[in-house]
PDB file of C-alpha atoms and ligand atoms in Angstrom:
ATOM      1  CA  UNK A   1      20.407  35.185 -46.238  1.00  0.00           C
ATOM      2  CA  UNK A   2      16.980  36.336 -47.168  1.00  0.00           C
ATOM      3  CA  UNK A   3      14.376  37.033 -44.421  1.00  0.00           C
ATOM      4  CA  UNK A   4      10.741  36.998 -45.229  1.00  0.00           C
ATOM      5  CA  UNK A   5       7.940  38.653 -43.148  1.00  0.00           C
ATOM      6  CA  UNK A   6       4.470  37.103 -44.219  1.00  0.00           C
ATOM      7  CA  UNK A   7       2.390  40.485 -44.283  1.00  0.00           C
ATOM      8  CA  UNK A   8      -0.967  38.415 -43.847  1.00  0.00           C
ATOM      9  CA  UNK A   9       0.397  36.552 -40.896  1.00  0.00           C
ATOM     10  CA  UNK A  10       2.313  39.104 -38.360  1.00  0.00           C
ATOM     11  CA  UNK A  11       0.177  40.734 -36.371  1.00  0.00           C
ATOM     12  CA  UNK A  12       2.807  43.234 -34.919  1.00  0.00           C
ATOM     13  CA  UNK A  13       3.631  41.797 -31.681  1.00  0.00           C
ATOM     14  CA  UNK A  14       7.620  43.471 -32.047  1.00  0.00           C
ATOM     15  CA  UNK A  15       8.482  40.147 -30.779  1.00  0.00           C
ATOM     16  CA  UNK A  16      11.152  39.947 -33.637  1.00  0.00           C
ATOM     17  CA  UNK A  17      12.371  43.484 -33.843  1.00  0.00           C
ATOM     18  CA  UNK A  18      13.447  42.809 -29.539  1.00  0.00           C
ATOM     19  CA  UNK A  19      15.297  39.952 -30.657  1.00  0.00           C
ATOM     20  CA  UNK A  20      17.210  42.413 -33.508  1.00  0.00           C
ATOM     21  CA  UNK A  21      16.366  45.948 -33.438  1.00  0.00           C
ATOM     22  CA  UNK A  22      19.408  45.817 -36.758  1.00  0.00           C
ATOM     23  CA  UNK A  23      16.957  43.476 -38.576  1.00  0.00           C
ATOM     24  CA  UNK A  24      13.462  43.779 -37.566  1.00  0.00           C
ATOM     25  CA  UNK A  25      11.299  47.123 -36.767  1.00  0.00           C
ATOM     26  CA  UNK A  26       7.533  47.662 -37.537  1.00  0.00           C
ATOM     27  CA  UNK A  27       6.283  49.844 -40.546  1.00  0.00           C
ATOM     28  CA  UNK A  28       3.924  52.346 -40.890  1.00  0.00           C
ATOM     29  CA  UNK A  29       0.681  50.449 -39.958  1.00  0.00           C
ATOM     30  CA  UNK A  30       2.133  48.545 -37.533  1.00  0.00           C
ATOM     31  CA  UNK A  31       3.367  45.078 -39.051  1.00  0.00           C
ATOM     32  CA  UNK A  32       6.825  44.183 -39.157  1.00  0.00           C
ATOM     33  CA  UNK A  33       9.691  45.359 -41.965  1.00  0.00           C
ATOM     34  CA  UNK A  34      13.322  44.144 -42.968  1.00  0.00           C
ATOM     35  CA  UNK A  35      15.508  46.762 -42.535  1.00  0.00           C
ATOM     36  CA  UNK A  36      18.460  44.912 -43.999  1.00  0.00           C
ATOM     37  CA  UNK A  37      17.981  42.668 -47.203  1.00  0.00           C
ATOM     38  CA  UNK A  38      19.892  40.527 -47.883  1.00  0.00           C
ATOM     39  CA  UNK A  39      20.275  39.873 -43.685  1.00  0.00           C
ATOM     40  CA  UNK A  40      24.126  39.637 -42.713  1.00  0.00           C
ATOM     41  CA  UNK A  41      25.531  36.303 -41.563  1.00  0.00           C
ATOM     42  CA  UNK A  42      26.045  37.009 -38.343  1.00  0.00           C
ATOM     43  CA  UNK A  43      22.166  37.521 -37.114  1.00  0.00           C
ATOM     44  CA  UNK A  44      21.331  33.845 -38.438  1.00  0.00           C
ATOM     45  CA  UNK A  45      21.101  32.489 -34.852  1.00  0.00           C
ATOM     46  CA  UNK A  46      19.208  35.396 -34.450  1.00  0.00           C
ATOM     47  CA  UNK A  47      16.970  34.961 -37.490  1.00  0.00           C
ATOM     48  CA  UNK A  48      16.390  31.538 -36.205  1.00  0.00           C
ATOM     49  CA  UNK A  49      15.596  32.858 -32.943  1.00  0.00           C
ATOM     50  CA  UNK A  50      12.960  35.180 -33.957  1.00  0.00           C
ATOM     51  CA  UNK A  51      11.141  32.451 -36.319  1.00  0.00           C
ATOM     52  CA  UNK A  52      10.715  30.501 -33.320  1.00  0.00           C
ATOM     53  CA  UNK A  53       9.662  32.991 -31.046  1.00  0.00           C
ATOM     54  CA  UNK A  54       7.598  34.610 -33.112  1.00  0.00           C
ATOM     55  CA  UNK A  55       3.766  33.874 -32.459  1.00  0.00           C
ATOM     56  CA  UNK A  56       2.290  33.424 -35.967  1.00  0.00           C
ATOM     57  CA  UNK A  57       5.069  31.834 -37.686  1.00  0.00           C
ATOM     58  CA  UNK A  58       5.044  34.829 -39.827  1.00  0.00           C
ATOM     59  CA  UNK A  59       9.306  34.901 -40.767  1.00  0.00           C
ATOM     60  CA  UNK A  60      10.907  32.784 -43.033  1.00  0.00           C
ATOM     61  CA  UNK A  61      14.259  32.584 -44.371  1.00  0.00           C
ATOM     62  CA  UNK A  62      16.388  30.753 -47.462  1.00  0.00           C
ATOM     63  CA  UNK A  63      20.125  31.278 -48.490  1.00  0.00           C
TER      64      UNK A  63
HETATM   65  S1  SF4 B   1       7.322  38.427 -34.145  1.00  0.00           S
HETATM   66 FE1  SF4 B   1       6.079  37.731 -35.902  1.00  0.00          FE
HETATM   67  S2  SF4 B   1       4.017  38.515 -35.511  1.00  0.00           S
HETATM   68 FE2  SF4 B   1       5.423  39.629 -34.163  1.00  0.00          FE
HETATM   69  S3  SF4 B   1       5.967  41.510 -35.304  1.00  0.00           S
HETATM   70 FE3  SF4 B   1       7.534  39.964 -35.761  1.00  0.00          FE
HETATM   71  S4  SF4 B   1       6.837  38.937 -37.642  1.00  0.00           S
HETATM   72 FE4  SF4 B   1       5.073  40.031 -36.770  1.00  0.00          FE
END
């Protein structure tokens, strides 16, 4: 699975790196990062999770 942040969109919240520390953290200047690319199987309900939590709609993902 491939997880997409959309660098104009987050606004580094952390919202998604509470919801998987594994998959989400924030970079440098403050704006979310994948850690893991492709993401594993096991964090799609996760994934999922974090797209609709997350405030600006700023993750995406595709198989
Ligand atoms: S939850 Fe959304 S806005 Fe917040 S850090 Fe993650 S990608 Fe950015």
């Amino acid at each position: 699975m491939k997880v997409n942040i959309d660098p104009d969109a987050c606004m580094g919240c952390g919202v998604c790196g509470t919801i998987i520390p594994e998959l989400f953290s924030l970079g440098d200047e403050g704006y979310a990062i994948i850690l893991l690319d492709p993401a594993p199987e096991q964090y799609r309900d996760l994934v999922q999770r974090a797209m609709d939590e997350c405030p600006e709609e700023a993750i995406s993902a595709k198989d």
